[in-house]
Amino acid sequence: GMGTPKPDRGDGHIRLTDVTKPSLRYFPAPGKKQPVPAVILCPGGGYVSLVTTKMTPIAEWLNSHGISAFILIYRVPKKRKDAFEDIQRAVRIVRSRASEWNIDPRRIGVMGSSAGGHLAARVSTGFDLKTYEEVDKLDAVSCKPDFTVLLYPAYMNKGKELSTDFSVSNKISPTLIVSAKDDKGFFPGSPIYAEALKEAGASIRVHFFEKGGHGFSLRPQQHPLSTWPELCVQWLRDKDIIKEAEQENTPNKN
């Protein structure tokens, strides 16, 4: 089905599991005439469940910058292969329906947190891997994201080596990684992945903070990590994903 909420852990977040039918939740950027960028958001949850409630504020924040967003409800639990198919298919759906949804097909990105960061990196590096038999003609459309944002990604490394889930090359689209060094379990994977992209000649920017742990969203924090959304917007401007001319009629700048 579309997913069953797990019992509340008391942190106010909803975790979906038993997802057998993937879906996209659409958050259109308000009131835009010209085609807008779009981001497909991959929630975390250890490939066991999906913490969708952390992605809703991120979708709304993207909307405030004139970017449409989709939350991908990918298949869980323990379905990494299926999840990879789901993100490939999601990029193809959004790109093939771009004109219908007023999206620029050359500015479609992915953004993932934790396990969702691993998934976003998989489609970013494995866009030419054929993971499933073609369902229909839109599977001829490229599933390569135009940009990638990884928030505290998980499962990026095996010890000191890059995970074999990724084959890196200079064809990978520009990537931004935001992680905290006190995320003991997963932080080491971020510099390992970043270094591999750099060596391959891909465009990579990192923001590594001393404190922040694992699982931050747009939660206001007392330490420098809380600047990550502005740093992300700056990077999107530098990469011409957010174009200044389009921003003038966006009421909300932050």
Short mmCIF file of C-alpha atoms in Angstrom, two decimals:
data_model
loop_
_atom_site.label_atom_id
_atom_site.label_comp_id
_atom_site.label_asym_id
_atom_site.label_seq_id
_atom_site.Cartn_x
_atom_site.Cartn_y
_atom_site.Cartn_z
CA GLY A 1 0.00 0.00 0.00
CA MET A 2 0.87 3.66 0.33
CA GLY A 3 2.54 3.11 3.70
CA THR A 4 1.58 2.51 7.33
CA PRO A 5 2.55 5.01 10.05
CA LYS A 6 4.74 3.42 12.73
CA PRO A 7 4.10 4.11 16.45
CA ASP A 8 5.15 7.62 17.47
CA ARG A 9 8.62 7.73 19.09
CA GLY A 10 7.61 10.88 20.95
CA ASP A 11 9.62 13.23 18.72
CA GLY A 12 6.61 14.45 16.76
CA HIS A 13 7.74 12.79 13.52
CA ILE A 14 5.67 10.40 11.44
CA ARG A 15 7.52 7.37 10.06
CA LEU A 16 5.94 5.45 7.20
CA THR A 17 6.72 1.79 6.59
CA ASP A 18 5.27 -1.06 4.49
CA VAL A 19 5.37 1.07 1.34
CA THR A 20 4.75 -1.25 -1.62
CA LYS A 21 3.44 1.44 -4.01
CA PRO A 22 5.80 4.38 -4.48
CA SER A 23 4.30 7.84 -4.87
CA LEU A 24 5.23 11.51 -5.23
CA ARG A 25 3.73 14.27 -3.06
CA TYR A 26 3.74 17.50 -5.06
CA PHE A 27 4.39 20.94 -3.55
CA PRO A 28 4.13 23.40 -6.48
CA ALA A 29 5.94 26.74 -6.26
CA PRO A 30 3.24 29.39 -6.01
CA GLY A 31 2.31 31.85 -8.73
CA LYS A 32 5.10 31.45 -11.26
CA LYS A 33 4.60 32.12 -14.97
CA GLN A 34 7.95 30.93 -16.28
CA PRO A 35 9.12 27.31 -15.74
CA VAL A 36 10.66 26.76 -12.31
CA PRO A 37 13.35 24.44 -10.94
CA ALA A 38 12.16 21.32 -9.10
CA VAL A 39 13.63 19.16 -6.35
CA ILE A 40 12.69 15.55 -5.58
CA LEU A 41 13.12 15.01 -1.84
CA CYS A 42 14.19 11.58 -0.54
CA PRO A 43 13.35 11.16 3.16
CA GLY A 44 15.58 9.29 5.59
CA GLY A 45 14.65 6.34 7.79
CA GLY A 46 17.38 3.73 7.39
CA TYR A 47 15.60 2.07 4.43
CA VAL A 48 13.20 0.73 7.09
CA SER A 49 10.73 3.61 7.25
CA LEU A 50 10.39 7.14 5.82
CA VAL A 51 10.52 10.20 8.08
CA THR A 52 8.32 12.25 5.75
CA THR A 53 7.55 14.97 8.30
CA LYS A 54 11.16 16.24 8.19
CA MET A 55 10.80 16.83 4.45
CA THR A 56 7.57 18.86 4.52
CA PRO A 57 9.21 22.03 5.93
CA ILE A 58 12.04 21.62 3.39
CA ALA A 59 9.49 21.40 0.56
CA GLU A 60 7.81 24.58 1.82
CA TRP A 61 11.17 26.34 2.17
CA LEU A 62 12.04 25.42 -1.45
CA ASN A 63 8.64 26.78 -2.51
CA SER A 64 9.49 30.10 -0.82
CA HIS A 65 12.47 30.34 -3.18
CA GLY A 66 10.38 29.67 -6.27
CA ILE A 67 11.30 25.96 -6.49
CA SER A 68 8.67 23.24 -6.83
CA ALA A 69 9.20 20.16 -4.66
CA PHE A 70 8.16 16.53 -4.61
CA ILE A 71 8.51 14.18 -1.63
CA LEU A 72 9.27 10.69 -2.93
CA ILE A 73 7.56 7.96 -0.92
CA TYR A 74 9.86 5.12 -2.00
CA ARG A 75 9.46 1.45 -1.18
CA VAL A 76 10.46 0.27 2.31
CA PRO A 77 11.42 -1.67 4.37
CA LYS A 78 14.66 -3.33 3.24
CA LYS A 79 14.06 -2.70 -0.46
CA ARG A 80 17.18 -0.80 -1.53
CA LYS A 81 16.97 -2.08 -5.10
CA ASP A 82 13.31 -1.06 -5.35
CA ALA A 83 14.06 2.34 -3.81
CA PHE A 84 16.74 2.92 -6.47
CA GLU A 85 14.21 2.06 -9.19
CA ASP A 86 11.74 4.46 -7.54
CA ILE A 87 14.10 7.46 -7.58
CA GLN A 88 15.13 6.80 -11.20
CA ARG A 89 11.50 6.58 -12.22
CA ALA A 90 10.60 9.70 -10.18
CA VAL A 91 13.17 11.86 -12.01
CA ARG A 92 11.84 10.56 -15.33
CA ILE A 93 8.23 11.30 -14.37
CA VAL A 94 9.00 14.87 -13.31
CA ARG A 95 11.15 15.54 -16.38
CA SER A 96 8.65 14.05 -18.83
CA ARG A 97 5.76 16.02 -17.31
CA ALA A 98 7.79 19.21 -16.90
CA SER A 99 5.72 21.38 -19.25
CA GLU A 100 2.47 20.22 -17.64
CA TRP A 101 3.80 21.13 -14.16
CA ASN A 102 5.57 24.34 -15.29
CA ILE A 103 9.02 22.91 -14.49
CA ASP A 104 12.28 23.58 -16.32
CA PRO A 105 13.41 20.08 -17.45
CA ARG A 106 17.07 21.20 -17.24
CA ARG A 107 16.80 22.21 -13.57
CA ILE A 108 15.50 19.07 -11.87
CA GLY A 109 17.47 18.08 -8.79
CA VAL A 110 17.41 15.55 -5.98
CA MET A 111 17.90 16.19 -2.28
CA GLY A 112 18.08 13.47 0.33
CA SER A 113 18.77 13.09 4.03
CA SER A 114 20.38 10.12 5.80
CA ALA A 115 19.36 6.95 3.88
CA GLY A 116 17.62 9.31 1.44
CA GLY A 117 20.99 11.00 0.90
CA HIS A 118 22.45 7.63 -0.07
CA LEU A 119 19.52 7.17 -2.46
CA ALA A 120 19.98 10.66 -3.99
CA ALA A 121 23.69 9.93 -4.47
CA ARG A 122 22.84 6.61 -6.13
CA VAL A 123 20.70 8.26 -8.82
CA SER A 124 23.28 11.04 -9.14
CA THR A 125 26.07 8.53 -9.89
CA GLY A 126 24.02 5.64 -11.35
CA PHE A 127 21.79 7.52 -13.78
CA ASP A 128 22.84 5.30 -16.69
CA LEU A 129 22.25 2.00 -14.86
CA LYS A 130 19.19 0.18 -16.14
CA THR A 131 17.47 -0.94 -12.95
CA TYR A 132 14.13 -2.06 -14.38
CA GLU A 133 12.46 -3.04 -17.64
CA GLU A 134 10.81 -0.12 -19.38
CA VAL A 135 7.26 0.46 -18.17
CA ASP A 136 6.30 2.99 -20.85
CA LYS A 137 7.85 5.53 -23.18
CA LEU A 138 8.79 7.99 -20.47
CA ASP A 139 11.48 5.51 -19.39
CA ALA A 140 13.42 6.72 -22.44
CA VAL A 141 13.76 10.09 -20.65
CA SER A 142 16.99 10.70 -18.71
CA CYS A 143 16.89 10.11 -14.95
CA LYS A 144 20.08 12.12 -14.39
CA PRO A 145 19.49 14.86 -11.81
CA ASP A 146 20.78 18.32 -12.79
CA PHE A 147 21.99 18.94 -9.23
CA THR A 148 22.19 16.99 -5.96
CA VAL A 149 22.03 18.02 -2.29
CA LEU A 150 22.98 15.50 0.40
CA LEU A 151 22.06 16.20 4.03
CA TYR A 152 23.94 14.02 6.56
CA PRO A 153 24.00 11.11 4.06
CA ALA A 154 24.29 7.56 5.43
CA TYR A 155 25.94 4.38 4.03
CA MET A 156 28.37 6.33 1.80
CA ASN A 157 31.46 4.35 2.77
CA LYS A 158 32.77 0.92 3.77
CA GLY A 159 35.44 1.77 6.32
CA LYS A 160 37.91 4.14 4.65
CA GLU A 161 36.69 3.29 1.15
CA LEU A 162 33.82 4.64 -0.90
CA SER A 163 30.80 2.32 -0.97
CA THR A 164 30.65 0.13 -4.09
CA ASP A 165 27.10 1.51 -4.58
CA PHE A 166 28.70 4.47 -6.39
CA SER A 167 30.75 4.69 -9.56
CA VAL A 168 31.97 8.26 -9.83
CA SER A 169 32.94 10.19 -12.95
CA ASN A 170 33.11 13.77 -14.17
CA LYS A 171 29.60 13.29 -15.62
CA ILE A 172 28.03 13.62 -12.16
CA SER A 173 25.99 16.81 -11.79
CA PRO A 174 27.02 19.48 -9.26
CA THR A 175 26.70 18.19 -5.70
CA LEU A 176 26.44 19.89 -2.31
CA ILE A 177 26.96 18.01 0.96
CA VAL A 178 25.92 19.34 4.39
CA SER A 179 27.03 17.21 7.35
CA ALA A 180 28.05 17.55 10.99
CA LYS A 181 31.32 16.09 12.28
CA ASP A 182 29.68 14.90 15.51
CA ASP A 183 27.42 12.57 13.49
CA LYS A 184 29.76 9.79 14.57
CA GLY A 185 28.06 6.90 12.81
CA PHE A 186 27.83 8.43 9.36
CA PHE A 187 29.98 11.56 9.00
CA PRO A 188 33.13 9.79 7.66
CA GLY A 189 31.24 8.87 4.48
CA SER A 190 30.73 12.53 3.53
CA PRO A 191 34.41 13.51 3.03
CA ILE A 192 35.12 10.13 1.39
CA TYR A 193 32.33 10.71 -1.16
CA ALA A 194 33.32 14.37 -1.65
CA GLU A 195 36.96 13.44 -2.26
CA ALA A 196 35.97 10.76 -4.79
CA LEU A 197 33.88 13.30 -6.74
CA LYS A 198 36.67 15.87 -6.61
CA GLU A 199 39.23 13.35 -7.90
CA ALA A 200 36.84 12.39 -10.72
CA GLY A 201 36.55 16.04 -11.77
CA ALA A 202 32.92 16.50 -10.72
CA SER A 203 31.63 19.75 -9.17
CA ILE A 204 31.42 19.37 -5.39
CA ARG A 205 30.91 21.82 -2.51
CA VAL A 206 30.83 20.79 1.13
CA HIS A 207 29.70 22.47 4.33
CA PHE A 208 30.93 20.39 7.28
CA PHE A 209 29.94 21.74 10.71
CA GLU A 210 31.46 20.83 14.07
CA LYS A 211 28.07 20.23 15.72
CA GLY A 212 24.64 19.20 14.51
CA GLY A 213 24.49 15.42 14.82
CA HIS A 214 22.33 13.28 12.58
CA GLY A 215 18.78 14.06 11.56
CA PHE A 216 18.61 17.85 11.48
CA SER A 217 16.03 19.39 9.16
CA LEU A 218 15.16 23.09 9.11
CA ARG A 219 15.10 22.94 12.92
CA PRO A 220 16.49 26.22 14.24
CA GLN A 221 19.76 25.49 16.02
CA GLN A 222 21.90 27.68 18.24
CA HIS A 223 25.10 26.83 16.40
CA PRO A 224 26.43 27.64 12.92
CA LEU A 225 24.70 24.63 11.34
CA SER A 226 21.49 26.69 11.28
CA THR A 227 22.93 28.66 8.33
CA TRP A 228 22.81 25.61 6.03
CA PRO A 229 19.61 26.68 4.20
CA GLU A 230 21.15 30.06 3.21
CA LEU A 231 24.36 28.32 2.14
CA CYS A 232 22.29 25.94 0.03
CA VAL A 233 20.43 28.84 -1.64
CA GLN A 234 23.78 30.55 -2.32
CA TRP A 235 25.05 27.37 -4.00
CA LEU A 236 21.84 27.06 -6.07
CA ARG A 237 22.42 30.66 -7.24
CA ASP A 238 26.08 29.97 -8.03
CA LYS A 239 25.04 26.97 -10.11
CA ASP A 240 22.36 29.03 -11.90
CA ILE A 241 19.55 26.81 -10.59
CA ILE A 242 18.02 29.87 -8.92
CA LYS A 243 18.25 32.72 -11.42
CA GLU A 244 18.21 36.23 -9.97
CA ALA A 245 15.84 37.61 -12.62
CA GLU A 246 13.20 35.10 -11.55
CA GLN A 247 13.55 35.98 -7.87
CA GLU A 248 12.32 39.56 -8.03
CA ASN A 249 8.66 38.63 -7.62
CA THR A 250 9.29 36.06 -4.88
CA PRO A 251 8.06 37.67 -1.66
CA ASN A 252 10.12 35.57 0.74
CA LYS A 253 13.92 35.82 0.48
CA ASN A 254 15.10 33.87 3.54
#
